[in-house]
Coordinates of C-alpha atoms in Angstrom, one line a residue:
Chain A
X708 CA 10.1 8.6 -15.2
X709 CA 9.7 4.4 -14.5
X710 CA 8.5 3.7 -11.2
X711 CA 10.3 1.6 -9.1
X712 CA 9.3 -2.1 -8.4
X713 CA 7.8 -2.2 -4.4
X714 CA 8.4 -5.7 -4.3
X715 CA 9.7 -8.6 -6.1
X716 CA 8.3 -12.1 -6.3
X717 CA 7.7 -15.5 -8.3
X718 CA 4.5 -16.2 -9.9
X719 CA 4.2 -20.3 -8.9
X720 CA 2.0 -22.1 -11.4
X721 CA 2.4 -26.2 -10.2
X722 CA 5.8 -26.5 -10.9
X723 CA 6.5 -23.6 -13.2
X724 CA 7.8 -20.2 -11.7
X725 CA 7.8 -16.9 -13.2
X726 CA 9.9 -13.9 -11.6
X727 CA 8.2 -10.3 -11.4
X728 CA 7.9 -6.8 -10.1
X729 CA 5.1 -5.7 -8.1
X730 CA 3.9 -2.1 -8.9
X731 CA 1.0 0.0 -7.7
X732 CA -1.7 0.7 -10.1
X733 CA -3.1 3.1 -8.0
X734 CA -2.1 7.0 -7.4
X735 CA -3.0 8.7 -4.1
X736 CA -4.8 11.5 -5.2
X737 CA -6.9 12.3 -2.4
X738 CA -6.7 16.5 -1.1
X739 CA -4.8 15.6 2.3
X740 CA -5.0 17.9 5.2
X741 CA -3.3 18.4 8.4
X742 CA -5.3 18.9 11.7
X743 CA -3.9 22.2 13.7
X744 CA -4.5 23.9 16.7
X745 CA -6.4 27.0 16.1
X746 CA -4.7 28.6 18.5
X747 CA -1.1 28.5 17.1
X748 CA -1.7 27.0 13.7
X749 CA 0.6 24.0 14.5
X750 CA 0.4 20.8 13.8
X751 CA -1.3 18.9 16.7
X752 CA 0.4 16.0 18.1
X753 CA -1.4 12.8 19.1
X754 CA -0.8 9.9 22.1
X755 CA -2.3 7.7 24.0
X756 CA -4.0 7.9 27.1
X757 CA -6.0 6.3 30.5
X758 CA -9.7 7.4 29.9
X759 CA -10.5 7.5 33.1
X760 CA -7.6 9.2 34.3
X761 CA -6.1 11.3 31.2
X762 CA -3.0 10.0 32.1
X763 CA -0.8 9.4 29.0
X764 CA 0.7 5.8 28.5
X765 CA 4.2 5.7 27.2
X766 CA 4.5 3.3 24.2
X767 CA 6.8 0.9 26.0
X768 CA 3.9 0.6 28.6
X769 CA 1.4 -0.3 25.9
X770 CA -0.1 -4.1 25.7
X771 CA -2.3 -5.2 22.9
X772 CA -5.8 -7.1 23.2
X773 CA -8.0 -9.2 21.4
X774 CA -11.0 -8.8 22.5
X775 CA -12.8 -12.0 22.8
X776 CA -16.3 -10.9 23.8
X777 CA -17.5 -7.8 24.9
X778 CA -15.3 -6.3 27.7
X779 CA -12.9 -9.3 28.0
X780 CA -9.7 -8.9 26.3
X781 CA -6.8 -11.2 26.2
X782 CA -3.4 -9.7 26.0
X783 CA -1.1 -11.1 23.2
X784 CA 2.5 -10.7 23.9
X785 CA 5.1 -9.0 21.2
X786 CA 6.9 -12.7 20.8
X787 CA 3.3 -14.6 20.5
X788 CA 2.1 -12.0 17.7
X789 CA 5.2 -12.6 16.2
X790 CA 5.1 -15.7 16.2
X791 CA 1.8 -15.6 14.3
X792 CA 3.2 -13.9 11.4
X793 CA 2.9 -16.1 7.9
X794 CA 6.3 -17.3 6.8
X795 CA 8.3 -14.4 4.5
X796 CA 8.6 -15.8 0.7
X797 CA 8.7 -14.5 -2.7
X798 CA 6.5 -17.2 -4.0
X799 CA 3.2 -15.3 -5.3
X800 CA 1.2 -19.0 -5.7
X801 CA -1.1 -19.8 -8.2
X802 CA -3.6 -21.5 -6.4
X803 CA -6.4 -22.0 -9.4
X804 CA -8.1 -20.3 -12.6
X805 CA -11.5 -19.3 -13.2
X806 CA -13.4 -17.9 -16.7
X807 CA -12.2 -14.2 -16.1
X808 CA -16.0 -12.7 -15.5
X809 CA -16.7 -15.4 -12.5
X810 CA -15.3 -12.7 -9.7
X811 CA -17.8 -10.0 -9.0
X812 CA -16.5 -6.8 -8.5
X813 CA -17.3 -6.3 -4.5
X814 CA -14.2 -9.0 -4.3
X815 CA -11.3 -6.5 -5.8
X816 CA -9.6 -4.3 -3.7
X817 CA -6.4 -2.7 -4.8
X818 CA -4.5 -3.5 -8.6
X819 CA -1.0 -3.9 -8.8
X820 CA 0.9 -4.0 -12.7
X821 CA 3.4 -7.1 -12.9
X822 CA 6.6 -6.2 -14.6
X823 CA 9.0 -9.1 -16.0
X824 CA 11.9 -9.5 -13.7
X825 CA 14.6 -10.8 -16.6
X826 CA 12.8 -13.5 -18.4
X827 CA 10.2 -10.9 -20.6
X828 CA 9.3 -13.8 -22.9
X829 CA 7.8 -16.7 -20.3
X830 CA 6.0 -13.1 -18.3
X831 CA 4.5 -12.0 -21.9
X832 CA 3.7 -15.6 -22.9
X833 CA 1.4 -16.2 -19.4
X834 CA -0.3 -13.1 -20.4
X835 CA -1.1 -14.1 -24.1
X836 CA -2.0 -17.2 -22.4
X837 CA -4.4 -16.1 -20.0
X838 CA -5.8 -14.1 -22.9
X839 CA -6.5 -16.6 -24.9
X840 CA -8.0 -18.8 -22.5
X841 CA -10.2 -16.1 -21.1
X842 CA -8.9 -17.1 -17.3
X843 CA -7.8 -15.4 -14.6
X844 CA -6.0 -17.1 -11.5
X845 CA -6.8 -16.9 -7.8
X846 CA -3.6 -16.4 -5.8
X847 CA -1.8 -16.0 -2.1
X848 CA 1.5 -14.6 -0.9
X849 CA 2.8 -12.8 1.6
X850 CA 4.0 -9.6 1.4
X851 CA 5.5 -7.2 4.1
X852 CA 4.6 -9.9 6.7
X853 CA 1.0 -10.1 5.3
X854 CA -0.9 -12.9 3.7
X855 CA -2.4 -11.7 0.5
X856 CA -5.5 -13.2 -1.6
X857 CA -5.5 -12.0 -5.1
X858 CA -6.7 -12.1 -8.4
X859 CA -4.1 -12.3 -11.7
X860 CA -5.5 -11.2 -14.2
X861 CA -4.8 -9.7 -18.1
X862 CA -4.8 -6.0 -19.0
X863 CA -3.5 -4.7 -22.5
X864 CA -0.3 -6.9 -23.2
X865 CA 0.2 -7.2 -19.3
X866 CA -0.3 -9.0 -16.0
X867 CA -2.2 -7.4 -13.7
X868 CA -2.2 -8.5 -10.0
X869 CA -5.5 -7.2 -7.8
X870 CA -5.6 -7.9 -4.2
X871 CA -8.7 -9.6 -3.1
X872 CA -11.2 -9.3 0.0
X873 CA -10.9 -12.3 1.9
X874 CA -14.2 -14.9 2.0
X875 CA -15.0 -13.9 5.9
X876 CA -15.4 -10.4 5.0
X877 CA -17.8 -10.0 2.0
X878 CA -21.5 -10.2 1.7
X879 CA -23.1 -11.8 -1.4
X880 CA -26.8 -10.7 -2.3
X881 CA -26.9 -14.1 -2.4
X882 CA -27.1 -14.2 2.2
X883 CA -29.7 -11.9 1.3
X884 CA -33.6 -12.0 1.0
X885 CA -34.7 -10.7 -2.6
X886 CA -36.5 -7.8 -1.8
X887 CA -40.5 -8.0 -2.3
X888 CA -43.2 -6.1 -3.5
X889 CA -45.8 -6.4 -5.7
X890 CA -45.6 -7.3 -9.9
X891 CA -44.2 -4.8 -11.8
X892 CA -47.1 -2.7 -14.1
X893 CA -46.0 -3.6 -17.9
X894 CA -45.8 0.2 -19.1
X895 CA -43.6 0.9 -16.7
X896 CA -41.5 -1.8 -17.2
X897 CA -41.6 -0.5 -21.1
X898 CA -41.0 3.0 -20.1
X899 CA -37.9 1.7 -17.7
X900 CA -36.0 -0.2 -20.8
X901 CA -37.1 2.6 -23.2
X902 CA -35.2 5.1 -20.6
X903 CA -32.1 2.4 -20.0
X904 CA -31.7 2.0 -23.7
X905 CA -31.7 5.3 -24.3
X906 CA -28.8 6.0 -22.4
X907 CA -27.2 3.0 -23.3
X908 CA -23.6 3.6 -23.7
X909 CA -19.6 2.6 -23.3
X910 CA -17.8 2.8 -20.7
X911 CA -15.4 5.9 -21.1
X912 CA -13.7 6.6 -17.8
X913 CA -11.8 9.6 -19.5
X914 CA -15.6 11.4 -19.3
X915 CA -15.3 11.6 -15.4
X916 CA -13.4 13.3 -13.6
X917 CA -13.5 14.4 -9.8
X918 CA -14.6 17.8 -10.2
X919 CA -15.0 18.3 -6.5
X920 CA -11.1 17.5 -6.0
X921 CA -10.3 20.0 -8.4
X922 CA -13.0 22.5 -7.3
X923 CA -10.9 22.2 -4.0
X924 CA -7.5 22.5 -4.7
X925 CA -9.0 25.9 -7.2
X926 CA -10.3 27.1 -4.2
X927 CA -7.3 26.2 -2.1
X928 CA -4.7 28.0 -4.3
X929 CA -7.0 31.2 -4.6
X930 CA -6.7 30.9 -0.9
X931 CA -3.2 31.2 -0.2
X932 CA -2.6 34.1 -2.8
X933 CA -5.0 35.8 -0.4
X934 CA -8.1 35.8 -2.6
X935 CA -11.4 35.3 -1.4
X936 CA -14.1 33.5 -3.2
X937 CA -17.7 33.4 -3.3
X938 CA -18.9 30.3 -2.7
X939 CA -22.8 29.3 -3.7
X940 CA -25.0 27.4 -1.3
X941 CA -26.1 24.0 -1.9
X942 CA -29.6 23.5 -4.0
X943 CA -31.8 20.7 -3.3
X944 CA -34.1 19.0 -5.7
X945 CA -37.7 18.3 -6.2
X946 CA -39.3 14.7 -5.7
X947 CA -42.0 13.8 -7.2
X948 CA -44.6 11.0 -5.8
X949 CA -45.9 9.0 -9.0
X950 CA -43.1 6.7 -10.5
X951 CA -44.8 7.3 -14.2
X952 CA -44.3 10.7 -14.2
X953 CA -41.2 10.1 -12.7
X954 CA -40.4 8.5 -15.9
X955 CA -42.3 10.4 -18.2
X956 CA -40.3 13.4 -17.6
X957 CA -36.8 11.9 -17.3
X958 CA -37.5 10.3 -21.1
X959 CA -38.8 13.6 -22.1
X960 CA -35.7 15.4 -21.0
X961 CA -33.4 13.1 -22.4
X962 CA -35.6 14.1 -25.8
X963 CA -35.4 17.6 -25.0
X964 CA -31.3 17.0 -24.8
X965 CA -30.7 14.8 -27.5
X966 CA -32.5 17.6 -30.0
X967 CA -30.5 19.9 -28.3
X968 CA -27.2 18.0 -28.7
Chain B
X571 CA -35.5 7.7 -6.1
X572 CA -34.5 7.2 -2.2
X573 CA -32.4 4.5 -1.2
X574 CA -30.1 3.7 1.8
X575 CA -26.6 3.3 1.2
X576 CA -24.7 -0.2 3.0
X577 CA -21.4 -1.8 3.4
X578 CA -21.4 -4.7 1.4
X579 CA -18.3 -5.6 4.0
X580 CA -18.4 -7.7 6.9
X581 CA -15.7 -6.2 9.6
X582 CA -13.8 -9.4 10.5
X583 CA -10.6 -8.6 10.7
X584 CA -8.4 -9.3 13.8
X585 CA -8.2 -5.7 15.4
X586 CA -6.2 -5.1 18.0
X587 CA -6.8 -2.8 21.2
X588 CA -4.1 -0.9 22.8
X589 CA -4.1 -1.8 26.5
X590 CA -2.4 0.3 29.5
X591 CA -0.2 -1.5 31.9
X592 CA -3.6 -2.6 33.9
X593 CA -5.1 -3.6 31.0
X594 CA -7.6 -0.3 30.7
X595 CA -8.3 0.2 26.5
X596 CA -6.8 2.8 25.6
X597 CA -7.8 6.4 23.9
X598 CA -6.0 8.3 21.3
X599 CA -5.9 12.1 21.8
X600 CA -4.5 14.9 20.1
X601 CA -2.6 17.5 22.0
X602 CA -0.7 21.0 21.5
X603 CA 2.8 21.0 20.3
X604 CA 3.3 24.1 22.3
X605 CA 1.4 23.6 25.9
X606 CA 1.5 19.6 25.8
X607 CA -2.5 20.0 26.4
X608 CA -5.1 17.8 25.3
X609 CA -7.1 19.4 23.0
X610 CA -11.3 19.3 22.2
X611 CA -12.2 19.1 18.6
X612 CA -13.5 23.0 18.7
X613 CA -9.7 23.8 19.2
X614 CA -8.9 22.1 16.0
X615 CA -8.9 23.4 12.7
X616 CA -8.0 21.9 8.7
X617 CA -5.0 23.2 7.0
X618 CA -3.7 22.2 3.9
X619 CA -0.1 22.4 3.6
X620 CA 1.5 25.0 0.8
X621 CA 5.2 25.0 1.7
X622 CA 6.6 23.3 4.9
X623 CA 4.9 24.8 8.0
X624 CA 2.6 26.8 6.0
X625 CA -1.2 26.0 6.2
X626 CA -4.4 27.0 3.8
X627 CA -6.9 26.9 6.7
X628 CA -10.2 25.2 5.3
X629 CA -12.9 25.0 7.5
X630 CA -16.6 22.6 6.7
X631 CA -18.5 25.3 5.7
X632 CA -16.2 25.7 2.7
X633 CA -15.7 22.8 1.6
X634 CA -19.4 21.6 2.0
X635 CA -20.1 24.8 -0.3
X636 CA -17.3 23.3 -2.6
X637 CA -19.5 20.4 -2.9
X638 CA -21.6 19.8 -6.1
X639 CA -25.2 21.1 -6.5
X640 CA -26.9 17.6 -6.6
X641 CA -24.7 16.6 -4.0
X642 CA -27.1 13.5 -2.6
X643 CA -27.7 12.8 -6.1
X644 CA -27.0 9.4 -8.0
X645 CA -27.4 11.0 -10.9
X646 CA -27.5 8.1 -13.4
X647 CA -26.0 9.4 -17.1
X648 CA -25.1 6.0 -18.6
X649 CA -26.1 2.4 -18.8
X650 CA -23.0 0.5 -20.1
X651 CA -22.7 -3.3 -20.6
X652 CA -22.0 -5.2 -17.4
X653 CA -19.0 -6.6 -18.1
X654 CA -16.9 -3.9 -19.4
X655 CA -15.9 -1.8 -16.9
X656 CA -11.6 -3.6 -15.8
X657 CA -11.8 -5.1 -12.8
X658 CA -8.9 -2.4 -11.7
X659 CA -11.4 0.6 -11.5
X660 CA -13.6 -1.3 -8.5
X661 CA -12.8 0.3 -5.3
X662 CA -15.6 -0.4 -2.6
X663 CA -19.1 -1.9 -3.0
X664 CA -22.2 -1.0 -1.3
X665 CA -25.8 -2.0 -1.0
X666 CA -28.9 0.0 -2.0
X667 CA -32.1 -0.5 -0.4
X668 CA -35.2 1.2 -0.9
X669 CA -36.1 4.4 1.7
X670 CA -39.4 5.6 2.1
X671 CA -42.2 4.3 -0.3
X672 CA -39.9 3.1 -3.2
X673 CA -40.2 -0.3 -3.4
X674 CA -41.6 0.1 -6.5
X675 CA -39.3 1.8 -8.2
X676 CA -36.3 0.3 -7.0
X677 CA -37.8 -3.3 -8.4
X678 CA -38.1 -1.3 -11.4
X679 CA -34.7 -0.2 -12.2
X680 CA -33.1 -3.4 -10.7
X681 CA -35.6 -5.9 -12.8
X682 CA -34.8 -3.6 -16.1
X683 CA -31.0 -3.7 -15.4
X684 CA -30.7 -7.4 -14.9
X685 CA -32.2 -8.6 -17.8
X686 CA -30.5 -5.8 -20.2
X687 CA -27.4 -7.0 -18.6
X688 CA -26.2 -3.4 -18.0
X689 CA -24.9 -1.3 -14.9
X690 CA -25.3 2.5 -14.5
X691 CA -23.0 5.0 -14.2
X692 CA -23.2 7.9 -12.0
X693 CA -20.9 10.5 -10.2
X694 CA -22.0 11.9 -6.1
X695 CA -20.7 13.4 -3.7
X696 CA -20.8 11.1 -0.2
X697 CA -18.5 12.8 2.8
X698 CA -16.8 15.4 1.9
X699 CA -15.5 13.2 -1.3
X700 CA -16.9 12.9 -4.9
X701 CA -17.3 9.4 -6.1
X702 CA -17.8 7.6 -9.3
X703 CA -20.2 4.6 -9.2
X704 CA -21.9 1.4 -11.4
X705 CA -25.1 0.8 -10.2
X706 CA -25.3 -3.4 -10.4
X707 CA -28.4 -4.9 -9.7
X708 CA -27.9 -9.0 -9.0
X709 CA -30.9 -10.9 -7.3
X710 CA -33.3 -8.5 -7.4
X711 CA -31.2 -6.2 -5.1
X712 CA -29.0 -3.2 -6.2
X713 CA -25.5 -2.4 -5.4
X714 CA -22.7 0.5 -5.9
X715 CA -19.7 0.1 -6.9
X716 CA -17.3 2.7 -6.1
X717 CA -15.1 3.1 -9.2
X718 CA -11.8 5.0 -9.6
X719 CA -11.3 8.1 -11.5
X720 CA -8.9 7.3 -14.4
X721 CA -6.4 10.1 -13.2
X722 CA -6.0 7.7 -10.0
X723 CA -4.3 4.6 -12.0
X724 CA -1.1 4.8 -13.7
X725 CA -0.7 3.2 -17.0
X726 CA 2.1 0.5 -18.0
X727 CA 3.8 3.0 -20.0
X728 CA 3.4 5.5 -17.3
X729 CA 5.3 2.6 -15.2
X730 CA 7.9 2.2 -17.6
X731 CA 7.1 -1.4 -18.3
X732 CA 9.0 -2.8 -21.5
X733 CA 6.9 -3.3 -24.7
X734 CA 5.8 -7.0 -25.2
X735 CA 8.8 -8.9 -26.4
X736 CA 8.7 -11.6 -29.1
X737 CA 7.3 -14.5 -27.9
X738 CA 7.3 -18.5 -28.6
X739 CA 3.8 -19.8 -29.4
X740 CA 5.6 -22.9 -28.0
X741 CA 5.7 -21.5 -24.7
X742 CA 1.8 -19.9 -25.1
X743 CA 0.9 -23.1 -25.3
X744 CA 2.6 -24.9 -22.3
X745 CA 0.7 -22.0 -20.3
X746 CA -2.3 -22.3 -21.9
X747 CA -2.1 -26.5 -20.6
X748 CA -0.7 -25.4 -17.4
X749 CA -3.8 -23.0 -16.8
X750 CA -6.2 -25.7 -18.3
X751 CA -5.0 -28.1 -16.2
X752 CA -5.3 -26.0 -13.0
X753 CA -9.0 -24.5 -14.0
X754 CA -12.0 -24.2 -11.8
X755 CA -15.5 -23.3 -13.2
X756 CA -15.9 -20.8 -10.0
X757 CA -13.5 -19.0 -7.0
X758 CA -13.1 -21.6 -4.5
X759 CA -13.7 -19.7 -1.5
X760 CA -12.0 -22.1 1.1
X761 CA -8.8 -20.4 -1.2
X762 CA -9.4 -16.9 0.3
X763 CA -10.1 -17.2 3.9
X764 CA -8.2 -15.1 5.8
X765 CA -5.8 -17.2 7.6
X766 CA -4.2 -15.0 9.9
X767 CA -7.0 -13.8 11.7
X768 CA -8.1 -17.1 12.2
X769 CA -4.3 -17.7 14.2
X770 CA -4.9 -14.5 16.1
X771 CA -8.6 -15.6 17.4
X772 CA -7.1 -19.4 18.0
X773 CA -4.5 -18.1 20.1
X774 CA -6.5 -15.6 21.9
X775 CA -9.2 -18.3 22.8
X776 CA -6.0 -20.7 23.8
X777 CA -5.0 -18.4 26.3
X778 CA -8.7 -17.4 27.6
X779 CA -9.4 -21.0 28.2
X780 CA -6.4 -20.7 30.6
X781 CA -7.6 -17.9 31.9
X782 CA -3.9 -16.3 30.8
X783 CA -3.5 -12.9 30.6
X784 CA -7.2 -11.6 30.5
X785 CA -8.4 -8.7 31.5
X786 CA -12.6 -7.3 32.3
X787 CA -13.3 -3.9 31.5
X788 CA -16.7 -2.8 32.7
X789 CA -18.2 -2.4 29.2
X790 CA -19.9 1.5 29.7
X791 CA -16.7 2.7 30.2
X792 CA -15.7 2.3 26.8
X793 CA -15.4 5.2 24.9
X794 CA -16.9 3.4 20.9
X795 CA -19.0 0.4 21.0
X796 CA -22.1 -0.3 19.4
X797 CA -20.6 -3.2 17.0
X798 CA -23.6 -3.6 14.8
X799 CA -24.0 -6.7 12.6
X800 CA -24.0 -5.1 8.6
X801 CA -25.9 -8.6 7.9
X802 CA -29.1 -7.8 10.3
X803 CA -29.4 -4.6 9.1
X804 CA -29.6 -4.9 5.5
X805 CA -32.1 -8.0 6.2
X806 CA -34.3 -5.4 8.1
X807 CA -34.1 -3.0 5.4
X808 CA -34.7 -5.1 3.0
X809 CA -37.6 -7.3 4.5
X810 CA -39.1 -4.0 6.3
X811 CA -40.5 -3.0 2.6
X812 CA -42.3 -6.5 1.7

């Protein structure tokens, strides 16, 4: 079944606009669960209330603060919050274009798939484009009333759209110190590649899969057909002191595995 | 190998507080449908819902016992080349700093990984949830990346996008001048500052200045607190083990 576009909107290169469909990339696949009352198994409710008093507040009552230092708040008004709101558009601009591996990965956020809205060939032609060029662009637009920072990139034969972190909220290891310690002893260092190399490999995300999702919902179903399950307690593992054996054995069991294999 | 596990996130977005009529900050509370009571988080239980109004009751004991053997485990099975892991699988990034007497190590695996130019991968489990991670090491430090399981993304075909149409390599190459022409060697980051906290703060500041609709609230009478500054702590954690 095709997904329905969530929003619609105009890719802006200078003076060059392409139309599009916004879609989520991403599935919710998270084990969601409801908070009850013991008592009567029913879904609890929740407000808000005084602290000091217990009081509840009724929601036309409620103000909302900035706080501006600790224990000083300034109230902002419905009408001056709304008046802070970016402008609505459709226009999803293209502000500039980088080599594609310049943005490291703490930067993404959330992807979206771009879908042509009418004109395929210009939407298919941008992606070959950006392809080619090994380029992806760094873009704004506001969406539901929010002001978006994003990255458009390629994936397949498509455009890809991921929303960004903004530049206030992440930290580079660059504002960091590089952590110190003495030189590195050269047979370790040989021993550490040796053990890298060894498990060198591709990157297959079809390999993974969240086990512990699935061992829940298993153990969820069982439940409600009124089975019980034996569940095993939780193991924990040696540590050893000396970083060489450390190594030692983790290259001898990869040996040990590999004959196996 | 122990290591701490940071934020690589700075919280700096304009949160509001919900204020009474007096200007007190607000708590949220649950309470019972049936006696309208507040209720303490020992009368509170986990369902899952089956059909509508019917609950699977799961309580922490279970689920921790659900929970993988090496469950505080990165248990590193891969190293794959840095950049080949689509951007669209990053969810969250974190910092790893050495714990205990690990310095060593930790040096070890980041120096190694750097100059093979290859992450790791590994699966753990980290409250209550199992996560896939690359282990990146960049300036000497390491970092996790929290990575998506593919079941969590949809394909293009699972969208319903149309196949590539048949294009003009005429119109390629008008894009491929129009990108050129609009190209950067880096991110500028003046591009992806968050304006609209920035209007929130200015106003807020406006009105403080005027001394217009403030509000003191004696400070240990809030409930959370303790805002602590992600930067100073990794820079202890980090400079603790020189």
């Amino acid at each position: 079944m095709a997904a329905r576009a969530m929003w619609k909107g105009k890719l802006k290169i200078g003076a060059t606009r392409v139309p599009v469909d916004l879609y989520s990339a991403v599935v919710d696949k998270t084990v969601h669960f409801h908070i009850l009352e013991e008592k009567t198994k029913e879904r609890v409710k929740q407000h808000m209330v005084d602290p000091s008093t217990g009081e509840e507040v009724a929601a036309e009552d409620i103000q909302k603060g900035y706080e501006v230092e600790p224990g000083t708040f300034v109230i902002l008004t419905g009408e001056e919050l709304e008046s802070l709101e970016p402008e609505a558009s459709r226009e999803i601009e293209i502000t500039h274009f980088v080599p594609s591996t310049r943005i490291e990965p703490e930067w993404y956020e959330r992807p979206y798939y771009l879908g042509p809205d009418g004109d395929s060939g210009a939407y298919f032609a941008l992606a070959e484009a950006l392809n080619n060029q090994q380029k992806e662009g760094v873009a704004r637009w506001v969406m539901r009333k929010k002001q978006y920072v994003g990255a458009l990139r390629v994936e397949g034969d498509y455009l890809l759209l991921v929303t960004m972190r903004h530049a206030e909220e992440v930290v580079s290891t660059e504002d960091l110190p590089s952590p110190g310690g003495r030189d590195l002893d050269r047979k370790e260092v040989k021993m550490a590649t040796q053990l890298v190399e060894a498990l060198a490999g591709e990157f297959d995300p079809a390999d993974f899969k969240d086990e512990y999702r699935e061992r829940v919902m298993e153990f969820i179903d069982k439940k409600a057909k009124g089975k019980t399950t034996r569940l095993h307690a939780v193991k924990s593992k040696r540590t050893t002191s000396s970083l060489t054996s450390a190594l030692e054995r983790s290259l001898k069991t990869l040996k040990k595995e590999k004959k196996a294999a | 190998m122990p290591v701490y596990l940071f934020p690589a996130y700075r919280n700096t977005r304009a949160s509001l507080r919900m204020l009474g009529p007096d200007g007190v900050p607000l708590s949220r509370r649950y309470y019972s449908q049936k006696s309208g009571r507040d209720l303490k988080d020992e009368d509170m239980i986990r369902g899952y819902e089956t059909d509508k109004g019917k609950y699977v009751i799961v309580t922490d004991e279970e689920l921790d016992r659900l929970a993988p053997e090496k469950s505080r485990d990165i248990d590193l099975r891969k190293f794959i080349e840095r950049d080949s892991i689509p951007p669209l699988y990053f969810e969250r990034s974190y910092f790893l700093t050495p714990a205990g007497n690990t310095q060593k190590a930790y040096n070890l695996l980041a120096r190694t990984m750097e100059e093979l130019k290859r992450v790791g991968i590994a699966a753990f489990v980290m409250r209550g949830k199992e996560y896939l991670v690359a282990i990146l090491a960049e300036n000497g430090i390491l970092r996790a990346e929290t990575l998506r399981f593919a079941d969590e993304l949809r394909t293009p075909a699972e969208i319903g996008l149309p196949k590539k149409a048949k294009i003009k390599q005429a119109k390629v190459k008008q894009f491929e001048r129009l990108i050129k022409s609009h190209s950067k060697a880096r991110p500028s980051k003046a591009e992806t500052k968050d304006l609209e906290t920035g209007r929130v703060v200015k106003l807020a500041k406006k009105k403080l200045s005027r001394k217009k609709d403030v509000v003191e609230v004696e400070i240990e009478k809030r409930a959370e607190g303790n805002v602590v500054d992600i930067m100073d702590v990794l820079k202890k954690s980090i400079a603790a083990k020189r």
